[in-house]
Coordinates of C-alpha atoms in Angstrom, one line a residue:
Chain A
A290 CA -44.2 73.3 -135.3
P291 CA -47.2 71.5 -134.2
W292 CA -46.1 71.3 -130.4
D293 CA -45.7 75.1 -130.4
T294 CA -49.3 76.0 -131.6
P295 CA -51.7 77.7 -128.9
G296 CA -53.4 74.9 -127.0
A297 CA -51.3 72.1 -128.4
A298 CA -51.6 69.9 -125.4
R299 CA -55.3 70.2 -125.5
L300 CA -55.5 69.4 -129.1
D301 CA -53.0 66.7 -128.9
E302 CA -54.6 64.8 -126.0
Q303 CA -57.8 63.8 -127.8
T304 CA -58.3 61.6 -130.7
M305 CA -60.1 62.7 -133.9
A306 CA -62.9 60.5 -133.0
T307 CA -63.5 62.2 -129.7
W308 CA -63.6 65.6 -131.6
I309 CA -66.0 64.0 -134.3
R310 CA -68.2 62.7 -131.7
R311 CA -68.4 66.2 -129.8
T312 CA -68.7 68.2 -132.9
A313 CA -70.9 66.2 -135.6
K314 CA -74.7 66.4 -135.0
T315 CA -75.8 63.6 -137.2
A316 CA -74.7 60.1 -138.0
T317 CA -74.1 60.9 -141.8
A318 CA -71.8 64.0 -140.7
R319 CA -69.9 61.5 -138.3
E320 CA -69.5 58.9 -141.1
A321 CA -68.5 61.4 -143.7
L322 CA -65.9 62.9 -141.5
A323 CA -64.6 59.2 -140.6
T324 CA -64.4 58.6 -144.3
G325 CA -62.5 61.6 -145.0
V326 CA -59.9 60.7 -142.2
K327 CA -59.7 57.1 -143.4
A328 CA -59.2 58.4 -147.1
V329 CA -56.2 60.7 -146.0
F330 CA -54.7 58.8 -143.2
S331 CA -55.8 55.2 -143.8
V332 CA -56.6 54.8 -140.1
E333 CA -59.8 55.3 -138.2
P334 CA -60.5 58.6 -136.4
A335 CA -59.7 56.6 -132.9
D336 CA -56.2 56.2 -134.1
V337 CA -55.0 59.8 -134.8
S338 CA -54.8 62.8 -132.7
L339 CA -56.8 65.8 -133.4
L340 CA -53.4 68.0 -133.5
H341 CA -51.9 65.7 -136.1
V342 CA -55.1 66.0 -138.3
L343 CA -54.9 69.8 -138.1
F344 CA -51.2 70.0 -138.7
Y345 CA -51.4 67.6 -141.6
A346 CA -54.1 69.6 -143.2
A347 CA -52.2 73.0 -142.5
S348 CA -49.1 71.6 -144.0
A349 CA -51.1 71.1 -147.2
G350 CA -52.7 74.4 -147.1
G351 CA -56.1 73.2 -145.9
W352 CA -58.4 70.2 -145.5
D353 CA -59.8 70.7 -148.8
D354 CA -56.4 70.6 -150.4
L355 CA -56.0 67.1 -149.0
I356 CA -59.0 65.6 -150.6
D357 CA -59.8 67.6 -153.8
T358 CA -59.3 66.2 -157.0
E359 CA -59.2 69.5 -158.7
G360 CA -56.4 71.8 -157.6
G361 CA -55.8 69.4 -154.4
A362 CA -53.6 66.3 -153.6
Q363 CA -55.8 64.0 -155.5
Q364 CA -55.5 65.7 -158.9
D365 CA -52.7 64.2 -160.6
R366 CA -51.5 60.7 -161.6
I367 CA -48.2 59.8 -163.0
V368 CA -48.5 58.1 -166.5
G369 CA -47.1 54.7 -166.1
G370 CA -47.1 54.8 -162.3
S371 CA -45.3 56.6 -159.6
Q372 CA -42.5 54.4 -159.4
L373 CA -41.2 55.4 -162.8
I374 CA -40.0 58.7 -161.0
S375 CA -37.5 56.7 -158.9
L376 CA -36.7 54.2 -161.7
R377 CA -35.9 57.2 -164.0
M378 CA -33.8 58.8 -161.2
A379 CA -32.0 55.7 -160.4
E380 CA -31.1 55.3 -164.3
E381 CA -29.4 58.8 -164.1
L382 CA -27.6 58.1 -161.0
G383 CA -26.3 54.9 -162.4
E384 CA -24.1 52.5 -160.2
S385 CA -24.2 54.9 -157.3
V386 CA -27.6 53.4 -156.4
R387 CA -27.3 49.9 -154.9
L388 CA -30.4 47.8 -154.9
S389 CA -31.3 44.8 -152.8
S390 CA -29.0 46.0 -150.1
P391 CA -31.4 46.9 -147.1
V392 CA -29.5 48.8 -144.5
R393 CA -29.9 47.1 -141.2
S394 CA -27.3 48.8 -139.2
I395 CA -25.9 52.2 -138.8
A396 CA -22.7 52.6 -136.7
A397 CA -20.9 55.8 -136.2
S398 CA -17.3 56.1 -134.7
G399 CA -15.2 59.3 -135.1
D400 CA -15.9 61.1 -138.2
E401 CA -17.1 58.0 -140.0
V402 CA -20.7 56.3 -140.3
V403 CA -21.2 52.8 -141.7
A404 CA -24.5 52.3 -143.1
G405 CA -25.0 48.6 -144.1
E406 CA -22.3 48.1 -146.7
V407 CA -21.4 51.7 -147.2
S408 CA -19.4 54.0 -145.2
A409 CA -19.5 57.8 -145.4
R410 CA -19.0 61.1 -143.3
R411 CA -22.8 61.4 -142.9
V412 CA -25.9 59.5 -143.4
I413 CA -29.4 60.6 -144.5
V414 CA -32.2 58.2 -143.3
A415 CA -35.1 58.8 -145.7
V416 CA -37.5 56.0 -144.8
P417 CA -40.6 56.4 -142.6
P418 CA -40.0 56.4 -138.9
A419 CA -41.6 52.8 -138.6
L420 CA -39.0 51.5 -141.0
A421 CA -36.0 53.6 -139.5
S422 CA -37.1 52.0 -136.0
R423 CA -35.9 48.7 -137.4
I424 CA -32.5 49.7 -138.0
E425 CA -29.8 48.9 -135.4
Y426 CA -28.0 52.0 -134.3
D427 CA -24.6 52.0 -132.7
P428 CA -24.3 53.9 -130.5
A429 CA -28.0 53.4 -129.5
L430 CA -30.3 56.3 -130.3
P431 CA -31.2 58.9 -127.6
G432 CA -34.5 57.7 -125.8
L433 CA -36.6 60.5 -127.3
R434 CA -35.9 59.6 -130.9
D435 CA -36.3 56.0 -130.4
Q436 CA -39.4 56.5 -128.6
L437 CA -40.7 58.7 -131.2
T438 CA -40.2 55.9 -133.7
Q439 CA -42.3 53.7 -131.6
R440 CA -45.2 56.1 -132.0
M441 CA -45.5 56.8 -135.8
P442 CA -47.1 53.6 -137.0
M443 CA -48.3 53.3 -140.6
G444 CA -51.9 53.1 -141.6
S445 CA -53.8 50.2 -143.1
V446 CA -54.5 50.2 -147.0
M447 CA -55.5 47.7 -149.5
K448 CA -55.6 49.0 -153.3
C449 CA -57.9 47.0 -155.3
M450 CA -58.4 47.2 -159.0
A451 CA -61.0 45.8 -161.2
V452 CA -60.3 45.6 -165.0
Y453 CA -62.9 45.9 -167.5
D454 CA -62.8 46.0 -171.3
E455 CA -63.7 49.6 -171.5
P456 CA -64.6 52.2 -169.0
F457 CA -68.3 51.6 -169.6
W458 CA -69.2 54.1 -166.8
R459 CA -68.2 57.0 -169.1
A460 CA -70.9 56.3 -171.6
D461 CA -73.4 56.8 -168.8
G462 CA -71.9 60.3 -168.1
L463 CA -70.1 59.0 -164.9
S464 CA -66.6 60.1 -163.9
G465 CA -65.6 56.9 -162.2
Q466 CA -64.7 58.7 -159.1
A467 CA -66.9 58.4 -156.0
V468 CA -66.9 58.5 -152.2
S469 CA -69.4 55.8 -150.9
L470 CA -70.1 56.0 -147.1
P471 CA -71.4 52.4 -147.2
G472 CA -68.2 50.3 -148.0
P473 CA -66.1 48.5 -148.0
A474 CA -64.5 50.5 -150.9
Q475 CA -65.3 54.1 -149.8
V476 CA -63.1 55.9 -152.1
I477 CA -63.1 55.1 -155.8
Y478 CA -61.1 56.4 -158.7
D479 CA -61.3 55.9 -162.5
N480 CA -57.7 54.4 -163.0
T481 CA -58.0 53.7 -166.8
P482 CA -54.7 54.5 -168.6
P483 CA -54.6 57.6 -170.8
G484 CA -55.3 55.6 -174.0
G485 CA -58.8 54.8 -172.6
S486 CA -58.3 50.9 -172.7
P487 CA -58.7 48.8 -170.6
G488 CA -61.3 50.4 -168.1
V489 CA -59.9 50.3 -164.6
L490 CA -61.8 51.0 -161.4
L491 CA -59.7 51.5 -158.2
G492 CA -61.2 51.0 -154.7
F493 CA -59.3 51.7 -151.7
L494 CA -59.9 49.6 -148.5
E495 CA -58.6 51.9 -145.7
G496 CA -58.6 51.4 -141.9
D497 CA -61.0 48.8 -140.5
E498 CA -62.1 47.9 -144.1
A499 CA -58.4 46.9 -145.0
R500 CA -58.1 44.9 -141.7
V501 CA -61.3 43.1 -141.8
L502 CA -61.2 42.3 -145.5
G503 CA -57.3 41.6 -145.2
A504 CA -58.2 38.4 -143.2
A505 CA -60.6 37.3 -146.0
T506 CA -59.8 35.5 -149.3
E507 CA -59.0 37.3 -152.4
A508 CA -62.2 36.1 -153.9
E509 CA -64.1 37.4 -151.1
R510 CA -62.4 40.7 -151.3
R511 CA -63.1 41.0 -155.1
E512 CA -66.7 40.2 -154.6
A513 CA -66.9 42.8 -151.7
V514 CA -65.1 45.5 -153.8
T515 CA -67.0 44.9 -157.0
G516 CA -70.1 44.9 -155.1
T517 CA -69.5 48.7 -154.2
F518 CA -68.5 49.4 -157.7
A519 CA -71.9 47.7 -159.0
R520 CA -73.9 49.8 -156.4
V521 CA -72.1 53.0 -157.6
F522 CA -71.8 52.3 -161.4
G523 CA -74.3 49.6 -162.2
E524 CA -74.3 45.7 -162.5
R525 CA -71.8 45.6 -165.3
A526 CA -69.0 46.5 -162.7
R527 CA -69.8 43.2 -160.8
N528 CA -68.0 41.0 -163.6
P529 CA -64.4 42.3 -164.2
S530 CA -62.2 40.6 -166.7
G531 CA -59.3 40.9 -164.3
Y532 CA -58.8 41.9 -160.7
I533 CA -55.6 43.0 -158.9
E534 CA -54.8 44.0 -155.4
K535 CA -52.0 45.1 -153.0
D536 CA -51.9 44.8 -149.3
W537 CA -49.4 47.5 -148.2
S538 CA -49.5 46.5 -144.6
A539 CA -48.2 43.1 -145.5
E540 CA -44.9 44.7 -147.2
P541 CA -42.0 44.6 -144.8
Y542 CA -40.4 47.5 -146.6
S543 CA -43.4 49.6 -146.3
R544 CA -45.3 48.3 -143.2
G545 CA -48.3 50.1 -144.3
C546 CA -49.5 53.3 -145.9
Y547 CA -49.5 56.2 -146.7
A548 CA -47.2 57.8 -144.3
G549 CA -46.5 57.6 -140.5
V550 CA -49.4 58.8 -138.4
L551 CA -49.2 60.3 -134.8
G552 CA -51.6 59.2 -132.2
P553 CA -52.6 61.5 -129.3
G554 CA -49.7 62.8 -127.2
A555 CA -47.0 62.0 -129.7
W556 CA -46.4 65.5 -131.2
T557 CA -46.3 67.2 -128.0
S558 CA -44.2 64.8 -126.2
Y559 CA -41.8 63.5 -128.9
G560 CA -42.2 65.7 -131.9
R561 CA -39.0 67.5 -131.3
A562 CA -36.9 64.4 -132.1
L563 CA -38.5 64.3 -135.7
R564 CA -35.9 66.3 -137.5
E565 CA -33.1 66.7 -135.0
P566 CA -30.0 64.9 -136.3
V567 CA -28.3 62.3 -134.1
G568 CA -24.5 62.9 -134.5
R569 CA -23.7 62.2 -138.2
V570 CA -27.2 60.7 -138.8
H571 CA -29.8 62.9 -140.4
W572 CA -33.5 62.3 -141.0
A573 CA -35.4 62.9 -144.2
G574 CA -38.5 61.4 -145.6
T575 CA -41.9 63.0 -146.0
E576 CA -42.6 62.6 -142.3
T577 CA -40.1 65.3 -141.6
A578 CA -41.6 67.8 -144.1
T579 CA -43.4 71.0 -142.7
R580 CA -45.2 71.5 -146.1
W581 CA -47.1 68.7 -147.8
M582 CA -46.0 66.1 -145.1
G583 CA -47.0 62.7 -146.3
Y584 CA -46.8 63.5 -150.0
F585 CA -44.1 63.7 -152.7
D586 CA -43.6 67.6 -152.1
G587 CA -43.0 66.9 -148.7
A588 CA -40.3 64.3 -149.5
I589 CA -38.5 66.7 -151.7
Q590 CA -38.7 69.4 -149.2
A591 CA -37.2 67.1 -146.5
G592 CA -34.6 65.9 -148.8
R593 CA -33.4 69.5 -149.5
R594 CA -33.4 70.5 -145.9
A595 CA -31.4 67.3 -144.9
A596 CA -28.8 67.9 -147.7
E597 CA -28.5 71.6 -146.4
E598 CA -27.8 70.2 -143.0
V599 CA -25.0 67.8 -144.4
R600 CA -23.6 70.7 -146.5
L601 CA -23.4 73.1 -143.3
G602 CA -22.5 70.4 -140.9
Chain B
A963 CA -61.0 40.0 -124.4
P964 CA -60.8 43.8 -124.3
W965 CA -62.1 44.3 -127.9
D966 CA -65.1 42.1 -126.9
T967 CA -66.2 44.2 -123.8
P968 CA -69.6 46.0 -124.1
G969 CA -68.9 49.5 -125.7
A970 CA -65.3 48.7 -126.5
A971 CA -65.1 50.8 -129.6
R972 CA -66.3 53.9 -127.6
L973 CA -64.0 53.2 -124.7
D974 CA -61.0 52.6 -126.9
E975 CA -61.7 55.8 -129.2
Q976 CA -60.9 58.0 -126.3
T977 CA -57.6 58.9 -124.4
M978 CA -57.5 58.6 -120.6
A979 CA -56.9 62.5 -120.8
T980 CA -60.2 62.8 -122.4
W981 CA -61.9 60.8 -119.7
I982 CA -60.1 62.6 -116.9
R983 CA -61.0 66.1 -118.3
R984 CA -64.7 64.9 -118.6
T985 CA -64.8 63.2 -115.2
A986 CA -62.5 65.1 -112.6
K987 CA -64.0 68.1 -111.2
T988 CA -61.0 69.8 -109.7
A989 CA -57.4 70.5 -110.8
T990 CA -56.1 68.5 -108.0
A991 CA -58.2 65.5 -108.9
R992 CA -57.1 65.7 -112.6
E993 CA -53.4 65.9 -111.3
A994 CA -53.8 63.0 -109.0
L995 CA -55.4 60.9 -111.7
A996 CA -52.7 61.8 -114.0
T997 CA -50.1 61.0 -111.6
G998 CA -51.5 57.6 -111.1
V999 CA -51.5 57.0 -114.8
K1000 CA -47.9 57.9 -115.0
A1001 CA -47.0 55.8 -112.0
V1002 CA -48.7 52.7 -113.5
F1003 CA -47.9 53.1 -117.2
S1004 CA -45.1 55.7 -117.3
V1005 CA -46.9 57.7 -120.0
E1006 CA -49.1 60.8 -120.0
P1007 CA -52.8 60.3 -119.8
A1008 CA -52.9 61.6 -123.4
D1009 CA -50.9 58.7 -124.7
V1010 CA -53.1 55.8 -123.4
S1011 CA -56.5 54.5 -124.4
L1012 CA -59.3 54.5 -121.6
L1013 CA -59.9 50.8 -122.9
H1014 CA -56.3 50.0 -122.2
V1015 CA -56.3 51.5 -118.6
L1016 CA -59.6 49.6 -117.8
F1017 CA -58.3 46.3 -119.2
Y1018 CA -54.9 46.7 -117.4
A1019 CA -56.6 47.4 -114.1
A1020 CA -59.0 44.7 -114.5
S1021 CA -56.3 42.1 -115.5
A1022 CA -54.7 43.1 -112.0
G1023 CA -58.0 42.9 -110.2
G1024 CA -58.7 46.5 -110.0
W1025 CA -57.0 49.9 -110.1
D1026 CA -56.1 49.8 -106.1
D1027 CA -54.3 46.5 -106.8
L1028 CA -52.1 48.3 -109.3
I1029 CA -51.1 51.0 -106.9
D1030 CA -51.4 49.7 -103.6
T1031 CA -48.2 48.9 -101.4
E1032 CA -50.0 46.7 -99.1
G1033 CA -51.7 43.7 -100.9
G1034 CA -51.2 45.4 -104.2
A1035 CA -48.4 45.4 -107.2
Q1036 CA -46.2 47.8 -105.3
Q1037 CA -45.9 45.5 -102.1
D1038 CA -42.8 43.3 -102.6
R1039 CA -39.2 44.0 -103.5
I1040 CA -36.6 41.3 -104.5
V1041 CA -33.7 41.2 -102.0
G1042 CA -30.7 41.8 -104.2
G1043 CA -32.6 43.2 -107.2
S1044 CA -35.2 41.5 -109.6
Q1045 CA -32.5 40.4 -112.1
L1046 CA -31.3 37.8 -109.5
I1047 CA -34.5 35.9 -110.7
S1048 CA -33.2 35.4 -114.2
L1049 CA -29.6 35.1 -113.1
R1050 CA -30.4 32.2 -110.7
M1051 CA -32.7 30.5 -113.3
A1052 CA -29.8 31.0 -115.9
E1053 CA -27.4 29.2 -113.6
E1054 CA -29.8 26.2 -113.2
L1055 CA -30.3 26.1 -117.1
G1056 CA -26.5 26.1 -117.6
E1057 CA -25.1 26.2 -121.1
S1058 CA -28.6 26.1 -123.0
V1059 CA -28.8 29.8 -122.1
R1060 CA -26.8 31.8 -124.7
L1061 CA -25.9 35.2 -123.8
S1062 CA -24.7 38.1 -125.8
S1063 CA -26.6 36.7 -128.9
P1064 CA -29.5 39.2 -129.7
V1065 CA -31.9 37.4 -132.2
R1066 CA -32.2 39.8 -135.3
S1067 CA -33.9 37.3 -137.6
I1068 CA -36.4 34.5 -137.6
A1069 CA -36.7 32.6 -140.7
A1070 CA -39.2 29.7 -141.1
S1071 CA -39.0 27.0 -143.9
G1072 CA -40.8 23.7 -143.8
D1073 CA -41.0 22.4 -140.2
E1074 CA -37.9 24.4 -139.1
V1075 CA -37.4 27.8 -137.6
V1076 CA -34.1 29.6 -137.5
A1077 CA -33.9 32.3 -134.8
G1078 CA -30.5 34.0 -134.8
E1079 CA -27.9 31.1 -134.6
V1080 CA -30.4 28.6 -133.2
S1081 CA -32.7 26.4 -135.3
A1082 CA -35.7 24.6 -133.6
R1083 CA -39.2 23.3 -134.6
R1084 CA -40.8 26.3 -132.9
V1085 CA -39.9 29.6 -131.5
I1086 CA -41.4 31.6 -128.6
V1087 CA -40.7 35.3 -128.6
A1088 CA -41.0 36.7 -125.2
V1089 CA -39.8 40.3 -125.7
P1090 CA -42.0 43.3 -125.6
P1091 CA -43.8 44.0 -129.1
A1092 CA -41.6 47.2 -129.5
L1093 CA -38.5 44.8 -129.5
A1094 CA -40.4 42.0 -131.5
S1095 CA -40.9 44.6 -134.2
R1096 CA -37.2 44.9 -134.7
I1097 CA -36.8 41.3 -135.7
E1098 CA -36.6 40.6 -139.4
Y1099 CA -38.9 38.0 -140.1
D1100 CA -38.9 35.4 -143.2
P1101 CA -41.6 35.1 -144.4
A1102 CA -42.9 38.6 -143.5
L1103 CA -45.3 39.0 -140.7
P1104 CA -49.1 39.3 -141.5
G1105 CA -49.7 42.9 -141.9
L1106 CA -52.1 42.9 -138.8
R1107 CA -49.4 41.5 -136.6
D1108 CA -46.7 43.9 -137.9
Q1109 CA -49.0 46.8 -137.5
L1110 CA -49.8 45.7 -133.9
T1111 CA -46.1 45.8 -133.0
Q1112 CA -46.1 49.4 -134.5
R1113 CA -48.7 50.5 -131.9
M1114 CA -47.3 49.1 -128.5
P1115 CA -44.8 51.6 -127.6
M1116 CA -43.0 51.6 -124.4
G1117 CA -43.2 54.3 -121.7
S1118 CA -40.6 56.8 -120.5
V1119 CA -39.0 56.2 -117.1
M1120 CA -35.9 57.3 -115.4
K1121 CA -35.1 55.7 -112.1
C1122 CA -33.0 57.9 -109.7
M1123 CA -31.5 56.9 -106.4
A1124 CA -30.0 59.2 -103.7
V1125 CA -27.8 57.3 -101.3
Y1126 CA -27.5 58.7 -97.7
D1127 CA -25.3 57.3 -94.7
E1128 CA -28.6 56.0 -93.1
P1129 CA -32.4 56.3 -93.7
F1130 CA -32.6 59.5 -91.6
W1131 CA -36.3 59.8 -92.4
R1132 CA -37.2 56.8 -90.4
A1133 CA -36.2 58.6 -87.1
D1134 CA -38.6 61.3 -87.9
G1135 CA -41.3 58.5 -88.2
L1136 CA -41.5 58.6 -92.0
S1137 CA -41.9 55.6 -94.2
G1138 CA -39.8 57.1 -97.1
Q1139 CA -42.8 56.4 -99.3
A1140 CA -44.5 59.3 -100.9
V1141 CA -46.6 60.5 -103.8
S1142 CA -45.9 64.2 -104.7
L1143 CA -48.2 66.0 -107.1
P1144 CA -45.5 68.6 -107.7
G1145 CA -42.7 66.8 -109.3
P1146 CA -40.4 66.1 -110.8
A1147 CA -40.3 62.8 -108.7
Q1148 CA -43.7 62.2 -108.1
V1149 CA -43.4 58.8 -107.0
I1150 CA -40.9 57.8 -104.2
Y1151 CA -39.8 54.7 -102.2
D1152 CA -37.6 53.8 -99.4
N1153 CA -35.2 51.6 -101.4
T1154 CA -32.9 51.0 -98.3
P1155 CA -31.6 47.4 -98.3
P1156 CA -32.9 45.1 -95.7
G1157 CA -29.8 45.6 -93.4
G1158 CA -30.9 49.4 -93.0
S1159 CA -27.8 50.8 -94.4
P1160 CA -27.0 52.8 -96.5
G1161 CA -30.3 54.9 -96.7
V1162 CA -31.7 55.0 -100.2
L1163 CA -34.4 57.2 -101.4
L1164 CA -35.8 56.1 -105.1
G1165 CA -37.6 58.6 -107.2
F1166 CA -39.2 57.8 -110.5
L1167 CA -39.3 60.2 -113.4
E1168 CA -42.2 59.2 -115.5
G1169 CA -43.7 60.4 -118.9
D1170 CA -43.0 64.3 -119.5
E1171 CA -40.7 64.4 -116.5
A1172 CA -38.5 61.5 -117.9
R1173 CA -38.5 63.3 -121.3
V1174 CA -37.9 66.9 -120.1
L1175 CA -35.3 66.0 -117.4
G1176 CA -33.9 63.3 -119.7
A1177 CA -32.4 66.2 -121.8
A1178 CA -30.8 67.8 -118.8
T1179 CA -27.5 67.0 -117.3
E1180 CA -27.1 64.4 -114.6
A1181 CA -26.1 67.3 -112.2
E1182 CA -29.4 69.0 -113.0
R1183 CA -31.6 65.9 -112.6
R1184 CA -29.8 65.1 -109.3
E1185 CA -30.7 68.4 -108.0
A1186 CA -34.3 68.3 -109.4
V1187 CA -34.8 64.9 -107.8
T1188 CA -33.3 65.7 -104.3
G1189 CA -35.3 68.9 -104.5
T1190 CA -38.4 66.8 -104.4
F1191 CA -36.8 64.6 -101.6
A1192 CA -35.9 67.7 -99.4
R1193 CA -39.4 68.9 -99.7
V1194 CA -41.0 65.7 -98.7
F1195 CA -38.3 64.5 -96.1
G1196 CA -36.5 67.5 -95.1
E1197 CA -33.5 69.5 -96.0
R1198 CA -31.0 66.7 -95.3
A1199 CA -32.2 64.8 -98.3
R1200 CA -30.7 67.6 -100.5
N1201 CA -27.1 66.3 -99.9
P1202 CA -27.0 62.7 -100.7
S1203 CA -23.4 61.0 -100.4
G1204 CA -24.2 59.2 -103.7
Y1205 CA -26.7 59.3 -106.8
I1206 CA -27.4 56.6 -109.2
E1207 CA -29.7 56.7 -112.1
K1208 CA -31.1 54.8 -115.1
D1209 CA -32.7 56.0 -118.3
W1210 CA -34.7 53.0 -119.6
S1211 CA -35.7 54.8 -122.8
A1212 CA -32.1 55.0 -124.0
E1213 CA -31.7 51.1 -123.4
P1214 CA -31.8 49.4 -126.9
Y1215 CA -32.9 46.1 -125.4
S1216 CA -35.7 47.9 -123.5
R1217 CA -36.6 50.8 -125.5
G1218 CA -38.5 52.2 -122.5
C1219 CA -40.5 50.9 -119.5
Y1220 CA -42.5 49.3 -117.8
A1221 CA -44.4 47.4 -120.7
G1222 CA -46.0 48.0 -124.1
V1223 CA -49.0 50.7 -123.8
L1224 CA -51.8 50.7 -126.3
G1225 CA -53.0 54.0 -127.4
P1226 CA -56.6 54.6 -128.7
G1227 CA -57.9 52.3 -131.3
A1228 CA -55.1 49.7 -131.0
W1229 CA -56.9 47.1 -128.9
T1230 CA -60.1 47.1 -130.9
S1231 CA -58.4 47.1 -134.3
Y1232 CA -55.3 45.1 -133.8
G1233 CA -55.6 43.3 -130.4
R1234 CA -56.3 40.0 -132.1
A1235 CA -53.0 39.7 -133.2
L1236 CA -51.4 39.9 -129.8
R1237 CA -51.3 36.2 -129.0
E1238 CA -52.1 34.6 -132.2
P1239 CA -49.2 32.4 -133.4
V1240 CA -47.8 33.1 -136.9
G1241 CA -46.8 29.7 -138.2
R1242 CA -44.3 28.2 -135.9
V1243 CA -43.7 31.5 -134.1
H1244 CA -45.5 32.0 -130.8
W1245 CA -45.7 35.1 -128.7
A1246 CA -45.2 35.1 -124.9
G1247 CA -44.0 38.1 -122.6
T1248 CA -46.1 39.9 -120.1
E1249 CA -47.8 42.0 -122.7
T1250 CA -49.7 39.0 -123.9
A1251 CA -51.1 37.9 -120.5
T1252 CA -54.7 38.2 -119.5
R1253 CA -53.9 38.3 -115.6
W1254 CA -51.3 40.9 -114.4
M1255 CA -50.2 42.0 -117.8
G1256 CA -47.2 44.2 -117.4
Y1257 CA -46.0 42.4 -114.3
F1258 CA -44.0 39.2 -113.4
D1259 CA -47.1 37.1 -112.7
G1260 CA -48.2 38.0 -116.3
A1261 CA -45.0 37.1 -117.7
I1262 CA -45.3 33.6 -116.1
Q1263 CA -48.8 33.2 -117.2
A1264 CA -48.0 34.1 -120.8
G1265 CA -44.9 31.7 -120.8
R1266 CA -47.1 28.8 -119.5
R1267 CA -49.7 29.6 -122.2
A1268 CA -47.0 29.7 -125.1
A1269 CA -45.4 26.5 -123.8
E1270 CA -48.8 24.7 -124.0
E1271 CA -49.3 26.0 -127.6
V1272 CA -46.0 24.6 -128.6
R1273 CA -46.8 21.3 -126.7
L1274 CA -50.1 20.9 -128.5
G1275 CA -49.1 22.2 -131.8

């Protein structure tokens, strides 16, 4: 576990920003490292502990595995959108899935737990800690667990998509994929559907860019994002036929993206409470994974581990 | 405001631990600085941003004002306990104070706001951000405000009191007040009531000590705490006639002590959302104060400022 690693306290007492300042020799190197942190965690290097960055990369196999499009975390897209996975699973499960029933309280007594309107012998909470912290627990959570959930905030992301009649950049031999140190859209993907029409460019606003442009109007954001696209792919990018955006920080059932992030001190002081069940309440979700924390793979690993706890419990 | 100070980003990107490591030349100096941070914030130096430490001290007039017993924040005790203030105020206010009615939702529509079972034209939320974040808001909070509340956790404190027949240390010419770098009770006060009987020694477990001993049994904590007392005040301290303790981290309506603490990056990225009203919802509480943040004085300043907002609004 991260808190057992040699020198954990030393790695966890500093921010990634401190490490970058000490390590990177040029302004470009500092900016490139910062952009990498923002692309992976959607926070600024000041917001995240060096130990968390190292653990997160290690849990994926290495830093390159996080950012690579070939053979890395950024390789695949789900045709039709990722939510299709949960929609199809819900279809299979039928009426046992209850929608529009947010769980606001979990009360345990004897060998029963009541979670919202459902009662059961055990409960698995599979939402991120920042959401789990909004549930009212009876009895109250142990201090260490409750305080952990106060220390795993979500990052700031806006996802901005410009729609064009066709993916015109391909005719110029361009992939539609770019990292641009001058922002605001520093990470850009070709999000054109498999059929090849319409052409879609996707730009992420992450960390400061999400917060600063989040306070602007949609028209201002559209201009800022297509401005980056134009600089990278040519002037045609400045005039999309459509523009769609999503601010994940403003969604009360997400509270930000992509996963809970640990600032300095959190892993070493509170990490032990991340997976430890509290009575009949178990914790899953990708933040509790030891492999591919923050990703689908991590969520699956965590779900299996929690299910096994319940089976043996 | 902290985010406007010259060099704010540089001050906010590093933890207090990083600053201590770079600045203090000896292990004793590092420990003494760490103990000071723990006494004031009840977190480890790794958990708090340098900018927050500087702002917090500045808002009190200086670092000495935070830790001094003469002329500083630690000078006065309320005879009978601090809660007498709110109890007496509640008496004066009579039936307009509703007890046992936690507000779990705040819903605004038109020119009305419904907070729990009360409806009004405006609402002032005066709980710490870590508690405000547990309220369900309709409409949902702007992302910046919601994410701020994910980034102001409470510190970890256990307050441990040993009761003796008399304040025996006074006969030895000792004040009963001590700072001990070897823990676990690093900050100790004479908490004997004004009448002089019984004798009470109060030891704070803060940061790591609160978390580590928080997981032990009460008997183990009593032994550990009276062990510190005995080292400082002599062997008689080892056998109190009574022992009382309180773990503030385990209280769901406190979630820790003494006030919300900002880790690196939080002030510069999210600080603007601390006092900015959201429609008809206003924010008070000592965390929103510019003078004596974290103290009674700050709470009063913040209450007056919020009341003025409502009056003008």
